[in-house]
Amino acid sequence: KRGFAEHPDCKVPRKVLAPLRVESIEDTVNWVWDESFGRSTPGCPTFRQMSIQICEDSVRNAFGRGPAYYRAWVARLQKFWLSRGVSFVCDSWEQMSYKIFNLQLDLSPYHKWAVKIPI
């Protein structure tokens, strides 16, 4: 469920954000299981790769809550992944805002399965 909030930097023309509930954003990271569909298919992402992708999805969901929450959530995920030897990299809130409102990119309907795991 979403609401509406004013964009902190875009007052004219007026732009709005659509924040999700915090519980929905943070629960997103639990959407992958060992038995996830397709895991037995050759070339399918590993559990770790799928987990990273889900965290990236969660970060995109966090955008609507504004820069303070977004930064805090990204920092939490980065700390989690760093403790597991993974460099979790994502756009800043300002970069996301620029991509959405200036470049009009649709950031949601894709799964890139990018590998960021050190070898």
XYZ file of C-alpha atoms in Angstrom:
119
model
C 0.000 0.000 0.000
C 1.274 3.412 -0.927
C 0.512 6.967 -0.004
C 1.753 10.238 -1.447
C 4.500 12.541 -0.197
C 5.982 15.692 -1.653
C 9.391 15.305 -3.312
C 11.862 17.163 -1.049
C 13.737 18.827 -3.935
C 11.179 19.186 -6.743
C 8.652 21.815 -5.711
C 8.148 23.457 -9.133
C 6.930 21.662 -11.057
C 5.523 19.763 -8.132
C 6.546 16.116 -7.956
C 5.407 13.486 -5.523
C 6.791 10.272 -4.105
C 4.773 7.153 -3.381
C 6.132 5.748 -0.116
C 5.539 2.137 0.811
C 5.138 1.106 4.428
C 8.506 0.454 6.090
C 7.433 -3.119 6.863
C 6.799 -3.778 3.171
C 10.203 -2.420 2.157
C 12.138 -4.298 4.792
C 10.214 -7.534 4.292
C 11.173 -7.526 0.603
C 14.573 -8.999 1.505
C 12.790 -12.157 2.705
C 11.330 -12.914 -0.740
C 13.925 -15.484 -1.757
C 14.194 -19.062 -0.570
C 16.485 -22.000 -1.284
C 13.600 -23.611 -3.173
C 12.885 -20.533 -5.320
C 11.387 -21.277 -8.726
C 13.923 -22.069 -11.437
C 16.919 -22.757 -9.211
C 17.441 -26.177 -10.803
C 17.676 -24.631 -14.292
C 21.235 -24.402 -15.676
C 22.463 -20.805 -15.619
C 19.993 -19.838 -12.927
C 21.344 -17.408 -10.323
C 22.708 -18.777 -7.092
C 20.883 -18.194 -3.838
C 23.392 -15.449 -3.015
C 22.902 -13.719 -6.384
C 19.145 -13.893 -5.948
C 19.480 -12.447 -2.430
C 21.520 -9.512 -3.738
C 18.921 -8.850 -6.449
C 16.129 -8.877 -3.867
C 18.066 -6.362 -1.754
C 18.422 -4.129 -4.829
C 14.654 -4.393 -5.338
C 14.151 -3.408 -1.713
C 16.357 -0.341 -2.221
C 14.203 0.742 -5.177
C 11.127 0.291 -2.989
C 12.766 2.468 -0.306
C 13.149 5.425 -2.689
C 9.582 6.612 -2.119
C 10.177 7.151 1.600
C 12.675 9.932 0.907
C 16.424 10.426 1.221
C 16.853 9.935 4.985
C 15.144 6.547 5.106
C 16.725 5.494 1.789
C 20.252 6.237 3.017
C 19.666 4.456 6.324
C 18.255 1.369 4.588
C 21.101 1.254 2.046
C 23.661 1.581 4.867
C 22.022 -1.308 6.719
C 22.103 -3.534 3.638
C 25.691 -2.541 2.845
C 26.757 -3.446 6.378
C 24.993 -6.809 6.104
C 26.642 -7.676 2.780
C 30.058 -6.338 3.754
C 30.071 -8.750 6.708
C 29.667 -11.503 4.103
C 32.439 -10.244 1.825
C 30.175 -8.608 -0.758
C 30.389 -5.002 -1.901
C 26.727 -3.969 -2.160
C 26.661 -0.949 -4.464
C 23.597 1.017 -5.494
C 22.638 4.497 -6.642
C 22.366 7.361 -4.184
C 18.886 8.738 -3.539
C 19.735 11.757 -5.685
C 20.862 9.538 -8.571
C 17.633 7.552 -8.341
C 15.613 10.767 -8.298
C 17.435 12.048 -11.375
C 16.873 8.792 -13.260
C 13.177 8.724 -12.406
C 12.203 12.386 -12.725
C 14.726 13.769 -15.233
C 15.500 10.796 -17.460
C 12.050 9.244 -16.897
C 13.522 5.768 -16.578
C 11.327 2.953 -15.336
C 13.509 1.299 -12.702
C 11.239 -1.505 -11.547
C 10.335 -4.071 -14.216
C 13.668 -5.770 -14.699
C 15.922 -8.331 -13.078
C 19.539 -7.991 -14.076
C 21.033 -10.690 -11.838
C 24.278 -8.736 -11.634
C 27.070 -10.572 -9.909
C 28.934 -8.519 -7.342
C 30.441 -11.389 -5.413
C 34.243 -11.320 -5.229
C 35.903 -14.405 -6.687
